mmCIF file with all atom_site columns, C-alpha atoms in Angstrom:
data_model
loop_
_atom_site.group_PDB
_atom_site.id
_atom_site.type_symbol
_atom_site.label_atom_id
_atom_site.label_alt_id
_atom_site.label_comp_id
_atom_site.label_asym_id
_atom_site.label_entity_id
_atom_site.label_seq_id
_atom_site.pdbx_PDB_ins_code
_atom_site.Cartn_x
_atom_site.Cartn_y
_atom_site.Cartn_z
_atom_site.occupancy
_atom_site.B_iso_or_equiv
_atom_site.pdbx_formal_charge
_atom_site.auth_seq_id
_atom_site.auth_comp_id
_atom_site.auth_asym_id
_atom_site.auth_atom_id
_atom_site.pdbx_PDB_model_num
ATOM 1   C CA . UNK S 1 1   ? 79.534  120.487 108.133 1.00 71.00 ? 1   UNK S CA 1
ATOM 2   C CA . UNK S 1 2   ? 80.068  121.759 111.566 1.00 78.00 ? 2   UNK S CA 1
ATOM 3   C CA . UNK S 1 3   ? 83.374  121.282 113.217 1.00 80.00 ? 3   UNK S CA 1
ATOM 4   C CA . UNK S 1 4   ? 83.948  119.186 116.323 1.00 82.00 ? 4   UNK S CA 1
ATOM 5   C CA . UNK S 1 5   ? 86.543  121.329 117.769 1.00 85.00 ? 5   UNK S CA 1
ATOM 6   C CA . UNK S 1 6   ? 88.473  124.544 117.085 1.00 80.00 ? 6   UNK S CA 1
ATOM 7   C CA . UNK S 1 7   ? 91.544  122.789 115.664 1.00 86.00 ? 7   UNK S CA 1
ATOM 8   C CA . UNK S 1 8   ? 92.385  124.331 112.028 1.00 83.00 ? 8   UNK S CA 1
ATOM 9   C CA . UNK S 1 9   ? 93.235  120.772 110.797 1.00 85.00 ? 9   UNK S CA 1
ATOM 10  C CA . UNK S 1 10  ? 89.573  119.779 111.436 1.00 86.00 ? 10  UNK S CA 1
ATOM 11  C CA . UNK S 1 11  ? 88.446  121.964 108.332 1.00 84.00 ? 11  UNK S CA 1
ATOM 12  C CA . UNK S 1 12  ? 90.119  119.607 106.266 1.00 83.00 ? 12  UNK S CA 1
ATOM 13  C CA . UNK S 1 13  ? 89.297  116.331 108.177 1.00 86.00 ? 13  UNK S CA 1
ATOM 14  C CA . UNK S 1 14  ? 85.483  116.815 108.137 1.00 85.00 ? 14  UNK S CA 1
ATOM 15  C CA . UNK S 1 15  ? 85.854  116.725 104.297 1.00 85.00 ? 15  UNK S CA 1
ATOM 16  C CA . UNK S 1 16  ? 87.275  113.361 104.216 1.00 88.00 ? 16  UNK S CA 1
ATOM 17  C CA . UNK S 1 17  ? 85.776  109.927 104.418 1.00 90.00 ? 17  UNK S CA 1
ATOM 18  C CA . UNK S 1 18  ? 84.886  109.202 107.972 1.00 90.00 ? 18  UNK S CA 1
ATOM 19  C CA . UNK S 1 19  ? 86.092  105.611 108.558 1.00 93.00 ? 19  UNK S CA 1
ATOM 20  C CA . UNK S 1 20  ? 85.118  105.821 112.078 1.00 92.00 ? 20  UNK S CA 1
ATOM 21  C CA . UNK S 1 21  ? 81.525  105.053 110.899 1.00 94.00 ? 21  UNK S CA 1
ATOM 22  C CA . UNK S 1 22  ? 82.586  101.571 109.921 1.00 96.00 ? 22  UNK S CA 1
ATOM 23  C CA . UNK S 1 23  ? 81.204  99.186  112.727 1.00 97.00 ? 23  UNK S CA 1
ATOM 24  C CA . UNK S 1 24  ? 83.955  97.590  114.476 1.00 97.00 ? 24  UNK S CA 1
ATOM 25  C CA . UNK S 1 25  ? 82.420  94.130  114.264 1.00 98.00 ? 25  UNK S CA 1
ATOM 26  C CA . UNK S 1 26  ? 82.325  94.499  110.465 1.00 97.00 ? 26  UNK S CA 1
ATOM 27  C CA . UNK S 1 27  ? 85.999  95.152  110.407 1.00 97.00 ? 27  UNK S CA 1
ATOM 28  C CA . UNK S 1 28  ? 86.973  92.304  112.647 1.00 98.00 ? 28  UNK S CA 1
ATOM 29  C CA . UNK S 1 29  ? 84.740  89.740  110.509 1.00 98.00 ? 29  UNK S CA 1
ATOM 30  C CA . UNK S 1 30  ? 86.167  90.981  107.417 1.00 98.00 ? 30  UNK S CA 1
ATOM 31  C CA . UNK S 1 31  ? 89.436  90.520  108.804 1.00 98.00 ? 31  UNK S CA 1
ATOM 32  C CA . UNK S 1 32  ? 88.706  87.166  110.277 1.00 98.00 ? 32  UNK S CA 1
ATOM 33  C CA . UNK S 1 33  ? 87.857  85.885  106.589 1.00 98.00 ? 33  UNK S CA 1
ATOM 34  C CA . UNK S 1 34  ? 90.786  87.564  104.997 1.00 98.00 ? 34  UNK S CA 1
ATOM 35  C CA . UNK S 1 35  ? 92.960  85.873  107.763 1.00 98.00 ? 35  UNK S CA 1
ATOM 36  C CA . UNK S 1 36  ? 91.453  82.487  106.907 1.00 98.00 ? 36  UNK S CA 1
ATOM 37  C CA . UNK S 1 37  ? 92.091  83.139  103.148 1.00 97.00 ? 37  UNK S CA 1
ATOM 38  C CA . UNK S 1 38  ? 95.579  84.095  103.783 1.00 97.00 ? 38  UNK S CA 1
ATOM 39  C CA . UNK S 1 39  ? 96.241  81.005  105.553 1.00 97.00 ? 39  UNK S CA 1
ATOM 40  C CA . UNK S 1 40  ? 94.622  78.939  102.706 1.00 95.00 ? 40  UNK S CA 1
ATOM 41  C CA . UNK S 1 41  ? 95.903  80.787  99.638  1.00 94.00 ? 41  UNK S CA 1
ATOM 42  C CA . UNK S 1 42  ? 98.506  83.318  100.889 1.00 95.00 ? 42  UNK S CA 1
ATOM 43  C CA . UNK S 1 43  ? 98.325  86.886  102.214 1.00 96.00 ? 43  UNK S CA 1
ATOM 44  C CA . UNK S 1 44  ? 97.251  89.368  99.510  1.00 95.00 ? 44  UNK S CA 1
ATOM 45  C CA . UNK S 1 45  ? 97.183  86.501  96.925  1.00 92.00 ? 45  UNK S CA 1
ATOM 46  C CA . UNK S 1 46  ? 94.896  88.265  94.581  1.00 93.00 ? 46  UNK S CA 1
ATOM 47  C CA . UNK S 1 47  ? 97.308  90.942  94.059  1.00 93.00 ? 47  UNK S CA 1
ATOM 48  C CA . UNK S 1 48  ? 100.127 88.972  92.547  1.00 87.00 ? 48  UNK S CA 1
ATOM 49  C CA . UNK S 1 49  ? 97.893  86.577  90.696  1.00 83.00 ? 49  UNK S CA 1
ATOM 50  C CA . UNK S 1 50  ? 97.565  88.335  87.186  1.00 90.00 ? 50  UNK S CA 1
ATOM 51  C CA . UNK S 1 51  ? 93.953  89.651  88.109  1.00 93.00 ? 51  UNK S CA 1
ATOM 52  C CA . UNK S 1 52  ? 90.742  88.807  89.852  1.00 96.00 ? 52  UNK S CA 1
ATOM 53  C CA . UNK S 1 53  ? 88.109  87.168  87.821  1.00 97.00 ? 53  UNK S CA 1
ATOM 54  C CA . UNK S 1 54  ? 84.879  89.363  88.972  1.00 97.00 ? 54  UNK S CA 1
ATOM 55  C CA . UNK S 1 55  ? 82.508  86.315  88.642  1.00 98.00 ? 55  UNK S CA 1
ATOM 56  C CA . UNK S 1 56  ? 84.557  84.052  90.885  1.00 97.00 ? 56  UNK S CA 1
ATOM 57  C CA . UNK S 1 57  ? 84.329  86.618  93.805  1.00 97.00 ? 57  UNK S CA 1
ATOM 58  C CA . UNK S 1 58  ? 80.693  87.488  93.024  1.00 98.00 ? 58  UNK S CA 1
ATOM 59  C CA . UNK S 1 59  ? 79.788  83.722  93.099  1.00 98.00 ? 59  UNK S CA 1
ATOM 60  C CA . UNK S 1 60  ? 81.521  83.649  96.542  1.00 98.00 ? 60  UNK S CA 1
ATOM 61  C CA . UNK S 1 61  ? 79.654  86.611  97.755  1.00 98.00 ? 61  UNK S CA 1
ATOM 62  C CA . UNK S 1 62  ? 76.517  85.041  96.772  1.00 98.00 ? 62  UNK S CA 1
ATOM 63  C CA . UNK S 1 63  ? 77.086  81.879  98.187  1.00 98.00 ? 63  UNK S CA 1
ATOM 64  C CA . UNK S 1 64  ? 77.923  83.270  101.673 1.00 98.00 ? 64  UNK S CA 1
ATOM 65  C CA . UNK S 1 65  ? 74.822  85.801  101.437 1.00 98.00 ? 65  UNK S CA 1
ATOM 66  C CA . UNK S 1 66  ? 72.767  82.830  100.418 1.00 98.00 ? 66  UNK S CA 1
ATOM 67  C CA . UNK S 1 67  ? 74.120  80.665  103.244 1.00 98.00 ? 67  UNK S CA 1
ATOM 68  C CA . UNK S 1 68  ? 73.254  83.371  105.863 1.00 98.00 ? 68  UNK S CA 1
ATOM 69  C CA . UNK S 1 69  ? 69.881  83.830  104.197 1.00 98.00 ? 69  UNK S CA 1
ATOM 70  C CA . UNK S 1 70  ? 69.295  80.198  104.847 1.00 98.00 ? 70  UNK S CA 1
ATOM 71  C CA . UNK S 1 71  ? 69.930  80.774  108.579 1.00 96.00 ? 71  UNK S CA 1
ATOM 72  C CA . UNK S 1 72  ? 73.464  79.569  108.642 1.00 97.00 ? 72  UNK S CA 1
ATOM 73  C CA . UNK S 1 73  ? 75.472  82.328  110.453 1.00 98.00 ? 73  UNK S CA 1
ATOM 74  C CA . UNK S 1 74  ? 78.983  80.800  110.316 1.00 98.00 ? 74  UNK S CA 1
ATOM 75  C CA . UNK S 1 75  ? 80.992  79.197  107.589 1.00 98.00 ? 75  UNK S CA 1
ATOM 76  C CA . UNK S 1 76  ? 81.574  75.577  108.659 1.00 97.00 ? 76  UNK S CA 1
ATOM 77  C CA . UNK S 1 77  ? 85.144  75.364  107.144 1.00 97.00 ? 77  UNK S CA 1
ATOM 78  C CA . UNK S 1 78  ? 86.678  78.782  108.696 1.00 97.00 ? 78  UNK S CA 1
ATOM 79  C CA . UNK S 1 79  ? 84.345  79.323  111.760 1.00 97.00 ? 79  UNK S CA 1
ATOM 80  C CA . UNK S 1 80  ? 84.007  82.909  110.593 1.00 98.00 ? 80  UNK S CA 1
ATOM 81  C CA . UNK S 1 81  ? 80.659  84.780  109.898 1.00 98.00 ? 81  UNK S CA 1
ATOM 82  C CA . UNK S 1 82  ? 79.362  84.321  106.303 1.00 98.00 ? 82  UNK S CA 1
ATOM 83  C CA . UNK S 1 83  ? 78.805  88.070  106.193 1.00 98.00 ? 83  UNK S CA 1
ATOM 84  C CA . UNK S 1 84  ? 82.519  88.467  106.914 1.00 98.00 ? 84  UNK S CA 1
ATOM 85  C CA . UNK S 1 85  ? 83.400  86.208  104.149 1.00 98.00 ? 85  UNK S CA 1
ATOM 86  C CA . UNK S 1 86  ? 80.916  88.192  101.900 1.00 98.00 ? 86  UNK S CA 1
ATOM 87  C CA . UNK S 1 87  ? 82.486  91.448  102.791 1.00 98.00 ? 87  UNK S CA 1
ATOM 88  C CA . UNK S 1 88  ? 86.131  90.229  102.372 1.00 98.00 ? 88  UNK S CA 1
ATOM 89  C CA . UNK S 1 89  ? 85.231  89.105  98.864  1.00 98.00 ? 89  UNK S CA 1
ATOM 90  C CA . UNK S 1 90  ? 83.773  92.699  98.189  1.00 98.00 ? 90  UNK S CA 1
ATOM 91  C CA . UNK S 1 91  ? 86.810  94.168  99.537  1.00 98.00 ? 91  UNK S CA 1
ATOM 92  C CA . UNK S 1 92  ? 88.933  92.116  97.199  1.00 98.00 ? 92  UNK S CA 1
ATOM 93  C CA . UNK S 1 93  ? 86.896  93.180  94.243  1.00 98.00 ? 93  UNK S CA 1
ATOM 94  C CA . UNK S 1 94  ? 87.155  96.855  95.200  1.00 98.00 ? 94  UNK S CA 1
ATOM 95  C CA . UNK S 1 95  ? 90.994  96.476  95.695  1.00 97.00 ? 95  UNK S CA 1
ATOM 96  C CA . UNK S 1 96  ? 91.343  94.648  92.428  1.00 97.00 ? 96  UNK S CA 1
ATOM 97  C CA . UNK S 1 97  ? 89.134  97.364  90.614  1.00 97.00 ? 97  UNK S CA 1
ATOM 98  C CA . UNK S 1 98  ? 91.320  100.150 92.298  1.00 96.00 ? 98  UNK S CA 1
ATOM 99  C CA . UNK S 1 99  ? 94.554  98.638  91.011  1.00 95.00 ? 99  UNK S CA 1
ATOM 100 C CA . UNK S 1 100 ? 93.468  97.789  87.495  1.00 95.00 ? 100 UNK S CA 1
ATOM 101 C CA . UNK S 1 101 ? 93.567  94.088  88.220  1.00 95.00 ? 101 UNK S CA 1
ATOM 102 C CA . UNK S 1 102 ? 89.860  93.330  88.079  1.00 97.00 ? 102 UNK S CA 1
ATOM 103 C CA . UNK S 1 103 ? 89.070  90.945  85.018  1.00 97.00 ? 103 UNK S CA 1
ATOM 104 C CA . UNK S 1 104 ? 85.454  91.993  84.313  1.00 96.00 ? 104 UNK S CA 1
ATOM 105 C CA . UNK S 1 105 ? 84.095  88.791  83.164  1.00 97.00 ? 105 UNK S CA 1
ATOM 106 C CA . UNK S 1 106 ? 80.326  89.814  84.063  1.00 95.00 ? 106 UNK S CA 1
ATOM 107 C CA . UNK S 1 107 ? 77.722  89.420  81.473  1.00 94.00 ? 107 UNK S CA 1
ATOM 108 C CA . UNK S 1 108 ? 77.427  92.321  78.888  1.00 92.00 ? 108 UNK S CA 1
ATOM 109 C CA . UNK S 1 109 ? 74.512  94.645  79.611  1.00 89.00 ? 109 UNK S CA 1
ATOM 110 C CA . UNK S 1 110 ? 71.393  94.275  77.789  1.00 88.00 ? 110 UNK S CA 1
ATOM 111 C CA . UNK S 1 111 ? 68.746  96.493  77.015  1.00 89.00 ? 111 UNK S CA 1
ATOM 112 C CA . UNK S 1 112 ? 66.107  96.530  79.796  1.00 85.00 ? 112 UNK S CA 1
ATOM 113 C CA . UNK S 1 113 ? 62.812  95.075  78.794  1.00 84.00 ? 113 UNK S CA 1
ATOM 114 C CA . UNK S 1 114 ? 59.481  95.892  80.328  1.00 83.00 ? 114 UNK S CA 1
ATOM 115 C CA . UNK S 1 115 ? 58.245  92.983  82.327  1.00 80.00 ? 115 UNK S CA 1
ATOM 116 C CA . UNK S 1 116 ? 54.606  92.527  82.918  1.00 78.00 ? 116 UNK S CA 1
ATOM 117 C CA . UNK S 1 117 ? 53.964  91.341  86.543  1.00 74.00 ? 117 UNK S CA 1
ATOM 118 C CA . UNK S 1 118 ? 50.331  90.822  86.284  1.00 68.00 ? 118 UNK S CA 1
ATOM 119 C CA . UNK S 1 119 ? 50.500  86.998  86.195  1.00 61.00 ? 119 UNK S CA 1
#
């Protein structure tokens, strides 16, 4: 990867994750959803709760994505983008997983079966 300058620190910096690639609007909407949740449940509530049930947050992600899919941009309760809420739930899942607090209650994997789509 080419270096942006002659600074010796850049040799190491370019090898790290480039957080500057995250669009500002996605950070702002995720933060707005987390702020709404902190008022409702307490800041960082999932970290002290004894674990995060994966399916509870997956259901929330899917509800917000489905609402967005049905052309509802903003959550009526919070006034925050449904996409921001979905991203906040994903962030909580990632945080819980990284800290060993994810309760993995997803369905157990099954062997894949071939589906005939010739109906």
